[in-house]
mmCIF file of C-alpha atoms and ligand atoms in Angstrom:
data_model
loop_
_atom_site.group_PDB
_atom_site.id
_atom_site.type_symbol
_atom_site.label_atom_id
_atom_site.label_comp_id
_atom_site.label_asym_id
_atom_site.label_seq_id
_atom_site.Cartn_x
_atom_site.Cartn_y
_atom_site.Cartn_z
ATOM 1 C CA UNK A 1 18.201 1.514 -8.301
ATOM 2 C CA UNK A 2 18.071 -0.687 -5.258
ATOM 3 C CA UNK A 3 19.834 -3.987 -5.799
ATOM 4 C CA UNK A 4 16.843 -5.830 -4.359
ATOM 5 C CA UNK A 5 14.960 -4.910 -7.526
ATOM 6 C CA UNK A 6 16.477 -6.101 -10.751
ATOM 7 C CA UNK A 7 16.595 -3.995 -13.868
ATOM 8 C CA UNK A 8 13.506 -3.147 -15.888
ATOM 9 C CA UNK A 9 13.184 -6.342 -17.907
ATOM 10 C CA UNK A 10 10.846 -6.312 -20.880
ATOM 11 C CA UNK A 11 7.363 -7.415 -20.033
ATOM 12 C CA UNK A 12 6.106 -10.696 -21.339
ATOM 13 C CA UNK A 13 2.491 -9.830 -21.049
ATOM 14 C CA UNK A 14 0.205 -12.702 -21.905
ATOM 15 C CA UNK A 15 -3.138 -11.558 -23.131
ATOM 16 C CA UNK A 16 -5.973 -13.365 -21.461
ATOM 17 C CA UNK A 17 -8.366 -15.006 -23.798
ATOM 18 C CA UNK A 18 -11.871 -13.646 -23.639
ATOM 19 C CA UNK A 19 -13.265 -11.220 -21.081
ATOM 20 C CA UNK A 20 -13.204 -7.471 -21.203
ATOM 21 C CA UNK A 21 -10.345 -6.267 -23.361
ATOM 22 C CA UNK A 22 -9.705 -3.390 -20.962
ATOM 23 C CA UNK A 23 -9.462 -5.695 -17.986
ATOM 24 C CA UNK A 24 -6.697 -7.861 -19.443
ATOM 25 C CA UNK A 25 -4.204 -8.002 -16.634
ATOM 26 C CA UNK A 26 -1.672 -10.797 -16.308
ATOM 27 C CA UNK A 27 0.357 -10.445 -13.114
ATOM 28 C CA UNK A 28 2.919 -13.202 -13.789
ATOM 29 C CA UNK A 29 6.410 -12.181 -14.830
ATOM 30 C CA UNK A 30 8.240 -14.847 -16.835
ATOM 31 C CA UNK A 31 11.446 -13.755 -15.125
ATOM 32 C CA UNK A 32 11.336 -12.472 -11.542
ATOM 33 C CA UNK A 33 12.229 -8.811 -11.184
ATOM 34 C CA UNK A 34 13.476 -9.187 -7.618
ATOM 35 C CA UNK A 35 15.059 -11.635 -5.196
ATOM 36 C CA UNK A 36 11.632 -12.446 -3.724
ATOM 37 C CA UNK A 37 12.967 -12.821 -0.179
ATOM 38 C CA UNK A 38 9.550 -12.360 1.473
ATOM 39 C CA UNK A 39 6.395 -13.766 -0.107
ATOM 40 C CA UNK A 40 2.858 -13.736 1.238
ATOM 41 C CA UNK A 41 -0.301 -15.747 0.728
ATOM 42 C CA UNK A 42 -3.266 -14.342 2.628
ATOM 43 C CA UNK A 43 -6.777 -15.729 2.816
ATOM 44 C CA UNK A 44 -9.141 -13.440 4.667
ATOM 45 C CA UNK A 45 -12.731 -12.521 5.276
ATOM 46 C CA UNK A 46 -14.028 -9.083 6.164
ATOM 47 C CA UNK A 47 -16.927 -8.729 8.589
ATOM 48 C CA UNK A 48 -18.141 -5.248 7.769
ATOM 49 C CA UNK A 49 -20.572 -5.178 10.696
ATOM 50 C CA UNK A 50 -17.803 -5.718 13.251
ATOM 51 C CA UNK A 51 -15.120 -4.110 11.033
ATOM 52 C CA UNK A 52 -12.934 -7.161 11.615
ATOM 53 C CA UNK A 53 -10.697 -9.341 9.483
ATOM 54 C CA UNK A 54 -10.082 -13.040 10.110
ATOM 55 C CA UNK A 55 -7.104 -14.301 8.169
ATOM 56 C CA UNK A 56 -4.754 -17.152 7.581
ATOM 57 C CA UNK A 57 -1.406 -16.190 6.129
ATOM 58 C CA UNK A 58 1.674 -17.937 4.827
ATOM 59 C CA UNK A 59 5.033 -16.181 4.800
ATOM 60 C CA UNK A 60 7.705 -17.748 2.615
ATOM 61 C CA UNK A 61 10.984 -16.208 3.728
ATOM 62 C CA UNK A 62 14.364 -16.850 2.114
ATOM 63 C CA UNK A 63 17.479 -16.091 4.101
ATOM 64 C CA UNK A 64 19.729 -14.531 1.454
ATOM 65 C CA UNK A 65 22.464 -13.725 3.991
ATOM 66 C CA UNK A 66 25.501 -15.657 5.241
ATOM 67 C CA UNK A 67 24.155 -15.607 8.828
ATOM 68 C CA UNK A 68 21.412 -17.733 10.449
ATOM 69 C CA UNK A 69 18.152 -15.942 11.291
ATOM 70 C CA UNK A 70 17.165 -16.788 14.875
ATOM 71 C CA UNK A 71 14.038 -14.661 15.230
ATOM 72 C CA UNK A 72 11.487 -12.935 13.017
ATOM 73 C CA UNK A 73 10.516 -9.316 13.333
ATOM 74 C CA UNK A 74 7.251 -8.092 11.927
ATOM 75 C CA UNK A 75 5.408 -4.852 11.475
ATOM 76 C CA UNK A 76 2.035 -4.891 13.238
ATOM 77 C CA UNK A 77 1.007 -1.529 11.892
ATOM 78 C CA UNK A 78 -2.667 -1.563 12.846
ATOM 79 C CA UNK A 79 -1.711 -1.498 16.535
ATOM 80 C CA UNK A 80 -0.709 2.128 15.943
ATOM 81 C CA UNK A 81 -4.449 2.793 16.141
ATOM 82 C CA UNK A 82 -5.089 0.748 19.276
ATOM 83 C CA UNK A 83 -5.062 3.632 21.742
ATOM 84 C CA UNK A 84 -3.324 6.933 22.425
ATOM 85 C CA UNK A 85 -0.276 5.157 23.911
ATOM 86 C CA UNK A 86 1.087 3.987 20.544
ATOM 87 C CA UNK A 87 4.198 5.788 19.348
ATOM 88 C CA UNK A 88 2.225 6.866 16.260
ATOM 89 C CA UNK A 89 -0.352 8.787 18.301
ATOM 90 C CA UNK A 90 1.518 9.645 21.491
ATOM 91 C CA UNK A 91 2.197 13.348 21.900
ATOM 92 C CA UNK A 92 -0.590 14.572 19.628
ATOM 93 C CA UNK A 93 -4.365 14.848 19.846
ATOM 94 C CA UNK A 94 -5.205 15.742 16.238
ATOM 95 C CA UNK A 95 -4.262 14.257 12.881
ATOM 96 C CA UNK A 96 -5.643 15.661 9.608
ATOM 97 C CA UNK A 97 -7.709 18.064 11.723
ATOM 98 C CA UNK A 98 -9.452 15.243 13.550
ATOM 99 C CA UNK A 99 -9.339 14.824 17.312
ATOM 100 C CA UNK A 100 -9.085 11.203 18.367
ATOM 101 C CA UNK A 101 -9.178 11.629 22.140
ATOM 102 C CA UNK A 102 -12.907 10.959 22.579
ATOM 103 C CA UNK A 103 -13.249 7.744 20.595
ATOM 104 C CA UNK A 104 -15.598 4.975 21.566
ATOM 105 C CA UNK A 105 -13.914 1.572 22.031
ATOM 106 C CA UNK A 106 -15.296 0.300 18.727
ATOM 107 C CA UNK A 107 -13.608 3.115 16.794
ATOM 108 C CA UNK A 108 -10.097 1.895 17.640
ATOM 109 C CA UNK A 109 -8.241 -0.791 15.707
ATOM 110 C CA UNK A 110 -5.776 -3.542 16.434
ATOM 111 C CA UNK A 111 -4.135 -6.663 15.057
ATOM 112 C CA UNK A 112 -3.355 -9.848 16.919
ATOM 113 C CA UNK A 113 -1.602 -13.048 15.830
ATOM 114 C CA UNK A 114 -3.353 -16.054 17.346
ATOM 115 C CA UNK A 115 -1.022 -18.707 15.958
ATOM 116 C CA UNK A 116 2.307 -18.763 14.199
ATOM 117 C CA UNK A 117 4.409 -21.784 13.379
ATOM 118 C CA UNK A 118 6.984 -23.031 10.969
ATOM 119 C CA UNK A 119 5.555 -25.631 8.618
ATOM 120 C CA UNK A 120 5.308 -28.943 10.471
ATOM 121 C CA UNK A 121 6.665 -27.542 13.749
ATOM 122 C CA UNK A 122 5.155 -26.438 17.046
ATOM 123 C CA UNK A 123 3.154 -23.263 17.577
ATOM 124 C CA UNK A 124 5.505 -20.369 18.298
ATOM 125 C CA UNK A 125 2.904 -17.934 19.600
ATOM 126 C CA UNK A 126 4.369 -18.358 23.130
ATOM 127 C CA UNK A 127 7.623 -16.915 21.756
ATOM 128 C CA UNK A 128 6.055 -13.622 20.647
ATOM 129 C CA UNK A 129 6.788 -10.290 22.277
ATOM 130 C CA UNK A 130 6.346 -6.678 21.253
ATOM 131 C CA UNK A 131 9.589 -4.739 21.146
ATOM 132 C CA UNK A 132 10.255 -1.000 21.097
ATOM 133 C CA UNK A 133 13.854 -0.548 20.002
ATOM 134 C CA UNK A 134 13.336 2.980 18.641
ATOM 135 C CA UNK A 135 11.792 4.847 21.564
ATOM 136 C CA UNK A 136 11.378 2.403 24.461
ATOM 137 C CA UNK A 137 7.650 3.181 24.634
ATOM 138 C CA UNK A 138 6.257 -0.027 26.107
ATOM 139 C CA UNK A 139 2.739 1.101 25.145
ATOM 140 C CA UNK A 140 3.653 0.635 21.485
ATOM 141 C CA UNK A 141 2.841 -2.666 19.781
ATOM 142 C CA UNK A 142 3.814 -1.916 16.202
ATOM 143 C CA UNK A 143 6.753 -4.371 16.036
ATOM 144 C CA UNK A 144 6.507 -8.020 17.040
ATOM 145 C CA UNK A 145 9.462 -10.342 17.583
ATOM 146 C CA UNK A 146 9.078 -14.110 17.365
ATOM 147 C CA UNK A 147 11.960 -16.251 18.628
ATOM 148 C CA UNK A 148 12.451 -19.325 16.437
ATOM 149 C CA UNK A 149 12.965 -22.817 17.848
ATOM 150 C CA UNK A 150 15.424 -23.491 15.046
ATOM 151 C CA UNK A 151 17.146 -20.872 12.892
ATOM 152 C CA UNK A 152 16.547 -20.221 9.209
ATOM 153 C CA UNK A 153 19.943 -21.124 7.786
ATOM 154 C CA UNK A 154 21.805 -19.182 5.068
ATOM 155 C CA UNK A 155 20.184 -19.893 1.725
ATOM 156 C CA UNK A 156 17.259 -21.683 3.319
ATOM 157 C CA UNK A 157 13.609 -20.890 2.586
ATOM 158 C CA UNK A 158 11.277 -21.230 5.561
ATOM 159 C CA UNK A 159 7.497 -21.253 5.463
ATOM 160 C CA UNK A 160 5.551 -19.819 8.389
ATOM 161 C CA UNK A 161 1.803 -20.236 8.859
ATOM 162 C CA UNK A 162 -0.121 -17.583 10.745
ATOM 163 C CA UNK A 163 -3.661 -17.177 11.949
ATOM 164 C CA UNK A 164 -4.588 -13.637 12.881
ATOM 165 C CA UNK A 165 -7.433 -11.233 13.556
ATOM 166 C CA UNK A 166 -7.623 -7.514 13.096
ATOM 167 C CA UNK A 167 -10.103 -4.784 13.819
ATOM 168 C CA UNK A 168 -10.043 -1.814 11.480
ATOM 169 C CA UNK A 169 -10.051 1.618 13.140
ATOM 170 C CA UNK A 170 -12.285 4.483 12.168
ATOM 171 C CA UNK A 171 -9.757 6.181 9.957
ATOM 172 C CA UNK A 172 -7.214 8.395 11.669
ATOM 173 C CA UNK A 173 -4.579 8.267 8.948
ATOM 174 C CA UNK A 174 -5.052 6.167 5.804
ATOM 175 C CA UNK A 175 -5.924 2.683 7.173
ATOM 176 C CA UNK A 176 -9.480 2.143 8.347
ATOM 177 C CA UNK A 177 -13.107 2.856 7.590
ATOM 178 C CA UNK A 178 -15.233 5.918 7.083
ATOM 179 C CA UNK A 179 -18.891 4.893 6.996
ATOM 180 C CA UNK A 180 -18.848 2.092 4.399
ATOM 181 C CA UNK A 181 -15.614 3.126 2.653
ATOM 182 C CA UNK A 182 -12.524 1.149 3.691
ATOM 183 C CA UNK A 183 -8.825 1.329 2.927
ATOM 184 C CA UNK A 184 -6.731 -1.661 3.969
ATOM 185 C CA UNK A 185 -3.113 -0.550 4.044
ATOM 186 C CA UNK A 186 -0.333 -1.295 6.521
ATOM 187 C CA UNK A 187 -2.786 -3.979 7.548
ATOM 188 C CA UNK A 188 -1.202 -7.458 7.802
ATOM 189 C CA UNK A 189 1.775 -8.924 9.712
ATOM 190 C CA UNK A 190 4.709 -8.059 7.463
ATOM 191 C CA UNK A 191 8.382 -8.929 7.880
ATOM 192 C CA UNK A 192 10.951 -6.182 8.274
ATOM 193 C CA UNK A 193 14.106 -6.409 6.144
ATOM 194 C CA UNK A 194 16.920 -8.788 7.097
ATOM 195 C CA UNK A 195 20.044 -6.925 6.010
ATOM 196 C CA UNK A 196 23.592 -5.977 6.868
ATOM 197 C CA UNK A 197 23.471 -2.923 9.094
ATOM 198 C CA UNK A 198 25.873 0.021 9.240
ATOM 199 C CA UNK A 199 28.143 -1.878 11.642
ATOM 200 C CA UNK A 200 28.458 -4.775 9.205
ATOM 201 C CA UNK A 201 26.227 -7.047 11.288
ATOM 202 C CA UNK A 202 23.235 -8.898 9.815
ATOM 203 C CA UNK A 203 20.061 -7.919 11.623
ATOM 204 C CA UNK A 204 16.422 -7.002 11.115
ATOM 205 C CA UNK A 205 15.665 -3.472 10.016
ATOM 206 C CA UNK A 206 12.156 -3.183 11.431
ATOM 207 C CA UNK A 207 11.342 0.180 12.928
ATOM 208 C CA UNK A 208 8.264 1.016 14.971
ATOM 209 C CA UNK A 209 5.442 2.886 13.228
ATOM 210 C CA UNK A 210 5.602 6.663 13.612
ATOM 211 C CA UNK A 211 3.598 9.447 11.995
ATOM 212 C CA UNK A 212 6.602 10.400 9.894
ATOM 213 C CA UNK A 213 7.494 6.923 8.630
ATOM 214 C CA UNK A 214 6.019 4.847 5.843
ATOM 215 C CA UNK A 215 7.612 1.867 4.065
ATOM 216 C CA UNK A 216 10.566 -0.468 4.270
ATOM 217 C CA UNK A 217 10.066 -4.068 3.237
ATOM 218 C CA UNK A 218 11.494 -6.743 0.956
ATOM 219 C CA UNK A 219 10.219 -7.513 -2.514
ATOM 220 C CA UNK A 220 8.085 -10.563 -3.052
ATOM 221 C CA UNK A 221 4.972 -12.140 -4.469
ATOM 222 C CA UNK A 222 1.557 -11.529 -2.934
ATOM 223 C CA UNK A 223 -1.337 -13.906 -3.512
ATOM 224 C CA UNK A 224 -4.452 -12.777 -1.683
ATOM 225 C CA UNK A 225 -8.002 -14.166 -1.454
ATOM 226 C CA UNK A 226 -10.476 -11.645 -0.050
ATOM 227 C CA UNK A 227 -14.007 -12.545 1.003
ATOM 228 C CA UNK A 228 -16.352 -9.609 1.573
ATOM 229 C CA UNK A 229 -20.017 -8.713 1.244
ATOM 230 C CA UNK A 230 -21.440 -8.780 -2.280
ATOM 231 C CA UNK A 231 -22.357 -5.102 -2.044
ATOM 232 C CA UNK A 232 -18.757 -3.932 -2.205
ATOM 233 C CA UNK A 233 -16.893 -2.766 -5.276
ATOM 234 C CA UNK A 234 -13.261 -3.751 -4.671
ATOM 235 C CA UNK A 235 -9.852 -2.652 -5.841
ATOM 236 C CA UNK A 236 -6.485 -4.112 -4.874
ATOM 237 C CA UNK A 237 -2.820 -4.242 -5.770
ATOM 238 C CA UNK A 238 -2.087 -6.427 -8.782
ATOM 239 C CA UNK A 239 -4.561 -8.247 -10.976
ATOM 240 C CA UNK A 240 -7.902 -9.844 -10.224
ATOM 241 C CA UNK A 241 -7.563 -13.502 -11.210
ATOM 242 C CA UNK A 242 -10.983 -14.789 -10.221
ATOM 243 C CA UNK A 243 -14.212 -13.803 -8.560
ATOM 244 C CA UNK A 244 -16.645 -16.266 -6.985
ATOM 245 C CA UNK A 245 -20.043 -15.504 -5.517
ATOM 246 C CA UNK A 246 -20.381 -17.761 -2.463
ATOM 247 C CA UNK A 247 -24.182 -17.695 -2.456
ATOM 248 C CA UNK A 248 -24.306 -16.464 1.143
ATOM 249 C CA UNK A 249 -24.086 -12.720 0.582
ATOM 250 C CA UNK A 250 -20.322 -12.759 0.123
ATOM 251 C CA UNK A 251 -17.946 -12.843 -2.829
ATOM 252 C CA UNK A 252 -14.362 -14.107 -2.824
ATOM 253 C CA UNK A 253 -11.863 -12.355 -5.067
ATOM 254 C CA UNK A 254 -8.373 -13.608 -5.820
ATOM 255 C CA UNK A 255 -5.622 -11.045 -6.462
ATOM 256 C CA UNK A 256 -1.996 -11.624 -7.406
ATOM 257 C CA UNK A 257 0.962 -9.268 -7.766
ATOM 258 C CA UNK A 258 4.687 -9.962 -8.141
ATOM 259 C CA UNK A 259 7.903 -8.173 -7.202
ATOM 260 C CA UNK A 260 6.392 -5.550 -4.934
ATOM 261 C CA UNK A 261 7.041 -4.510 -1.342
ATOM 262 C CA UNK A 262 3.460 -4.287 -0.063
ATOM 263 C CA UNK A 263 -0.190 -4.947 -0.855
ATOM 264 C CA UNK A 264 -3.237 -2.728 -0.310
ATOM 265 C CA UNK A 265 -6.945 -2.922 -1.097
ATOM 266 C CA UNK A 266 -10.105 -0.902 -0.764
ATOM 267 C CA UNK A 267 -13.860 -1.477 -0.793
ATOM 268 C CA UNK A 268 -16.868 0.817 -1.039
ATOM 269 C CA UNK A 269 -20.352 -0.067 -2.263
ATOM 270 C CA UNK A 270 -20.739 3.159 -4.229
ATOM 271 C CA UNK A 271 -17.573 3.264 -6.347
ATOM 272 C CA UNK A 272 -18.110 3.713 -10.042
ATOM 273 C CA UNK A 273 -15.476 1.997 -12.169
ATOM 274 C CA UNK A 274 -13.740 3.654 -15.092
ATOM 275 C CA UNK A 275 -11.285 1.517 -17.044
ATOM 276 C CA UNK A 276 -8.580 2.478 -19.481
ATOM 277 C CA UNK A 277 -5.301 1.207 -20.893
ATOM 278 C CA UNK A 278 -1.926 2.688 -21.634
ATOM 279 C CA UNK A 279 0.139 0.298 -23.778
ATOM 280 C CA UNK A 280 0.253 -2.921 -21.701
ATOM 281 C CA UNK A 281 -0.923 -1.294 -18.479
ATOM 282 C CA UNK A 282 -4.514 -1.837 -17.361
ATOM 283 C CA UNK A 283 -5.803 1.239 -15.541
ATOM 284 C CA UNK A 284 -8.698 0.879 -13.124
ATOM 285 C CA UNK A 285 -10.156 3.985 -11.548
ATOM 286 C CA UNK A 286 -12.528 3.494 -8.625
ATOM 287 C CA UNK A 287 -14.177 6.833 -8.217
ATOM 288 C CA UNK A 288 -16.741 8.194 -5.784
ATOM 289 C CA UNK A 289 -19.885 8.772 -7.893
ATOM 290 C CA UNK A 290 -20.028 12.490 -7.082
ATOM 291 C CA UNK A 291 -16.563 12.807 -8.689
ATOM 292 C CA UNK A 292 -17.306 10.647 -11.737
ATOM 293 C CA UNK A 293 -17.159 13.614 -14.121
ATOM 294 C CA UNK A 294 -13.540 14.158 -13.063
ATOM 295 C CA UNK A 295 -12.569 10.647 -14.202
ATOM 296 C CA UNK A 296 -11.260 11.700 -17.623
ATOM 297 C CA UNK A 297 -9.007 14.276 -15.948
ATOM 298 C CA UNK A 298 -7.480 11.639 -13.673
ATOM 299 C CA UNK A 299 -6.993 9.271 -16.600
ATOM 300 C CA UNK A 300 -5.450 11.854 -18.918
ATOM 301 C CA UNK A 301 -2.943 12.967 -16.264
ATOM 302 C CA UNK A 302 -2.083 9.377 -15.321
ATOM 303 C CA UNK A 303 -1.466 8.320 -18.919
ATOM 304 C CA UNK A 304 0.678 11.402 -19.489
ATOM 305 C CA UNK A 305 2.732 10.424 -16.417
ATOM 306 C CA UNK A 306 3.165 6.855 -17.704
ATOM 307 C CA UNK A 307 4.407 8.199 -21.036
ATOM 308 C CA UNK A 308 6.714 10.776 -19.455
ATOM 309 C CA UNK A 309 8.247 8.371 -16.977
ATOM 310 C CA UNK A 310 8.830 5.703 -19.613
ATOM 311 C CA UNK A 311 10.699 8.255 -21.681
ATOM 312 C CA UNK A 312 12.691 9.898 -18.889
ATOM 313 C CA UNK A 313 13.073 7.285 -16.137
ATOM 314 C CA UNK A 314 12.168 3.776 -17.299
ATOM 315 C CA UNK A 315 9.326 1.502 -18.236
ATOM 316 C CA UNK A 316 6.566 0.918 -15.702
ATOM 317 C CA UNK A 317 6.963 -2.845 -15.403
ATOM 318 C CA UNK A 318 3.683 -3.800 -13.757
ATOM 319 C CA UNK A 319 0.564 -4.842 -15.656
ATOM 320 C CA UNK A 320 -1.842 -2.628 -13.743
ATOM 321 C CA UNK A 321 -2.410 0.507 -11.746
ATOM 322 C CA UNK A 322 -5.507 0.969 -9.610
ATOM 323 C CA UNK A 323 -6.550 4.477 -8.598
ATOM 324 C CA UNK A 324 -8.843 4.849 -5.588
ATOM 325 C CA UNK A 325 -10.676 8.171 -5.349
ATOM 326 C CA UNK A 326 -12.309 8.239 -1.894
ATOM 327 C CA UNK A 327 -15.601 9.952 -1.116
ATOM 328 C CA UNK A 328 -15.218 13.265 0.721
ATOM 329 C CA UNK A 329 -15.831 11.657 4.121
ATOM 330 C CA UNK A 330 -13.044 9.147 3.375
ATOM 331 C CA UNK A 331 -10.442 11.733 2.433
ATOM 332 C CA UNK A 332 -8.247 10.781 5.398
ATOM 333 C CA UNK A 333 -7.410 7.669 3.353
ATOM 334 C CA UNK A 334 -6.523 9.736 0.312
ATOM 335 C CA UNK A 335 -3.260 10.948 -1.190
ATOM 336 C CA UNK A 336 -1.170 7.885 -0.601
ATOM 337 C CA UNK A 337 0.808 5.306 -2.545
ATOM 338 C CA UNK A 338 0.940 1.528 -2.349
ATOM 339 C CA UNK A 339 2.381 -0.855 -4.934
ATOM 340 C CA UNK A 340 0.221 -0.703 -8.072
ATOM 341 C CA UNK A 341 -2.529 1.054 -6.090
ATOM 342 C CA UNK A 342 -2.757 4.729 -5.219
ATOM 343 C CA UNK A 343 -5.313 6.848 -3.414
ATOM 344 C CA UNK A 344 -6.069 10.366 -4.556
ATOM 345 C CA UNK A 345 -8.339 13.223 -3.547
ATOM 346 C CA UNK A 346 -10.535 15.758 -5.235
ATOM 347 C CA UNK A 347 -13.713 17.749 -4.661
ATOM 348 C CA UNK A 348 -17.043 17.904 -6.398
ATOM 349 C CA UNK A 349 -17.048 20.623 -9.033
ATOM 350 C CA UNK A 350 -13.273 21.171 -9.035
ATOM 351 C CA UNK A 351 -12.724 23.851 -11.734
ATOM 352 C CA UNK A 352 -10.948 22.478 -14.784
ATOM 353 C CA UNK A 353 -8.140 25.000 -14.609
ATOM 354 C CA UNK A 354 -7.216 24.231 -11.034
ATOM 355 C CA UNK A 355 -5.220 21.083 -11.491
ATOM 356 C CA UNK A 356 -5.151 19.641 -7.997
ATOM 357 C CA UNK A 357 -6.878 16.494 -9.234
ATOM 358 C CA UNK A 358 -4.201 16.023 -11.883
ATOM 359 C CA UNK A 359 -1.143 16.912 -9.819
ATOM 360 C CA UNK A 360 -2.181 14.624 -6.977
ATOM 361 C CA UNK A 361 -2.727 11.575 -9.171
ATOM 362 C CA UNK A 362 0.603 12.246 -10.888
ATOM 363 C CA UNK A 363 2.368 12.650 -7.542
ATOM 364 C CA UNK A 364 1.023 9.392 -6.150
ATOM 365 C CA UNK A 365 1.791 7.545 -9.375
ATOM 366 C CA UNK A 366 5.417 8.724 -9.456
ATOM 367 C CA UNK A 367 5.774 7.027 -6.063
ATOM 368 C CA UNK A 368 5.465 3.722 -7.951
ATOM 369 C CA UNK A 369 9.004 4.354 -9.165
ATOM 370 C CA UNK A 370 10.633 5.630 -5.974
ATOM 371 C CA UNK A 371 8.655 4.225 -3.068
ATOM 372 C CA UNK A 372 7.712 1.131 -5.090
ATOM 373 C CA UNK A 373 10.754 0.173 -7.185
ATOM 374 C CA UNK A 374 13.773 1.956 -5.732
ATOM 375 C CA UNK A 375 12.150 1.163 -2.371
ATOM 376 C CA UNK A 376 14.633 3.055 -0.225
ATOM 377 C CA UNK A 377 14.337 2.917 3.545
ATOM 378 C CA UNK A 378 11.624 5.539 4.134
ATOM 379 C CA UNK A 379 11.799 5.014 7.858
ATOM 380 C CA UNK A 380 15.379 6.291 7.898
ATOM 381 C CA UNK A 381 15.533 8.510 4.781
ATOM 382 C CA UNK A 382 11.992 9.632 3.929
ATOM 383 C CA UNK A 383 13.248 12.589 1.930
ATOM 384 C CA UNK A 384 14.723 10.343 -0.778
ATOM 385 C CA UNK A 385 11.328 9.137 -1.934
ATOM 386 C CA UNK A 386 9.309 12.335 -1.459
ATOM 387 C CA UNK A 387 12.104 14.472 -2.883
ATOM 388 C CA UNK A 388 12.368 12.634 -6.197
ATOM 389 C CA UNK A 389 8.592 12.254 -6.428
ATOM 390 C CA UNK A 390 7.894 15.957 -5.938
ATOM 391 C CA UNK A 391 10.560 16.843 -8.506
ATOM 392 C CA UNK A 392 9.077 14.564 -11.158
ATOM 393 C CA UNK A 393 5.512 15.560 -10.285
ATOM 394 C CA UNK A 394 6.380 19.166 -11.155
ATOM 395 C CA UNK A 395 8.261 18.178 -14.320
ATOM 396 C CA UNK A 396 5.335 16.082 -15.534
ATOM 397 C CA UNK A 397 2.660 18.662 -14.752
ATOM 398 C CA UNK A 398 4.727 21.371 -16.457
ATOM 399 C CA UNK A 399 5.162 19.178 -19.515
ATOM 400 C CA UNK A 400 1.478 18.260 -19.610
ATOM 401 C CA UNK A 401 -0.113 21.667 -19.087
ATOM 402 C CA UNK A 402 2.570 24.271 -19.803
ATOM 403 C CA UNK A 403 5.160 25.776 -17.483
ATOM 404 C CA UNK A 404 3.371 29.027 -16.687
ATOM 405 C CA UNK A 405 -0.038 27.504 -16.144
ATOM 406 C CA UNK A 406 0.629 23.983 -14.980
ATOM 407 C CA UNK A 407 -1.279 24.153 -11.723
ATOM 408 C CA UNK A 408 -3.423 27.261 -12.165
ATOM 409 C CA UNK A 409 -4.844 27.381 -15.665
ATOM 410 C CA UNK A 410 -5.145 31.162 -16.035
ATOM 411 C CA UNK A 411 -5.140 34.356 -14.002
ATOM 412 C CA UNK A 412 -8.877 34.208 -13.330
ATOM 413 C CA UNK A 413 -8.663 30.810 -11.775
ATOM 414 C CA UNK A 414 -5.648 31.883 -9.755
ATOM 415 C CA UNK A 415 -8.023 34.121 -7.859
ATOM 416 C CA UNK A 416 -9.717 30.943 -6.730
ATOM 417 C CA UNK A 417 -6.405 29.926 -5.239
ATOM 418 C CA UNK A 418 -7.953 29.397 -1.831
ATOM 419 C CA UNK A 419 -8.346 25.799 -2.958
ATOM 420 C CA UNK A 420 -4.587 25.542 -2.870
ATOM 421 C CA UNK A 421 -4.817 25.317 0.884
ATOM 422 C CA UNK A 422 -5.084 21.613 0.018
HETATM 423 ZN ZN1 LIG B 501 4.236 11.765 -1.694
#
């Protein structure tokens, strides 16, 4: 257990009065489960014609170290999809079987901070520079450094206000759009981790974005207002607190989640919604309509995983889990984990005895414990997370469906094992 995440305290779930009983989801912990060193408030609007986001963002950062912090370092992940010079894309021409060398300019993505300043102080945007401490590739803009006019002192909490714009890429890997399906992940300016390094010196741990690296961030509270076209069905980390139709073709939704290391969301006009509960956990499945019949299989496997993990590892402390099942054309966003939101993948007509649907949702959910709560440094030790997750995925699937038939239901369906190429 990482010391940045306190022990599994009992939940003090307040039941909301009124509304859909299934949708009861209270994101507020009476006692924080983490140090909450990095907290984010984001207010954004999505222009789905231009595929752009305009956002204002507040970062509330607490310096928990004995040393002053003289600069900020932030992940600017979407710049990995700016062009073929990023360290993420350099040296390859295909990802997930897709060539990205002949893209039109509007299929690339980027993120740009227009203003950043400490509350009440001058704009610091002139102090920004992209740095490339991992590989020296000056074409990479996935880490931004901002020199501070005055340091954040030990024990001090500083509030920074940002104004930024981003353009979503046509999906190469996870983040982006495919037709009118979107996944917003690794999508906002996010602080690295201020920590004591191996030499005993306090410094930022904020690596560039590579194809083989995923998460390393501090725990905190995320409060996010998202404005998007009315047509979209939306899912996000945490709980939906309110929803307001603006009367101009857009709706603003307010989400909140506590003691997590990241925040993700997704929209698609054609999602069907299947809701369920397991004890205090609200389960929301957003499923492509052509997969809707597979919903009960996802939900059964997910609830079995919740039960198994509570018994063998610890209680799932969050009030919700959102499962995003992308349409086939959006599969490049599938099979990934974010705090209290996972993406999966399946195919129309998947035979019942071939349990890819089940094993994938279990795999991504187990990440909630290792990627999400243990939250080890995946940029330096990726195997820690994936190793434990794969182990527990197999244990859970064996326990749910029987050791000899956990992934292939019987010998006949094994002959259809070609599907296992996925
Ligand atoms: Zn995994």
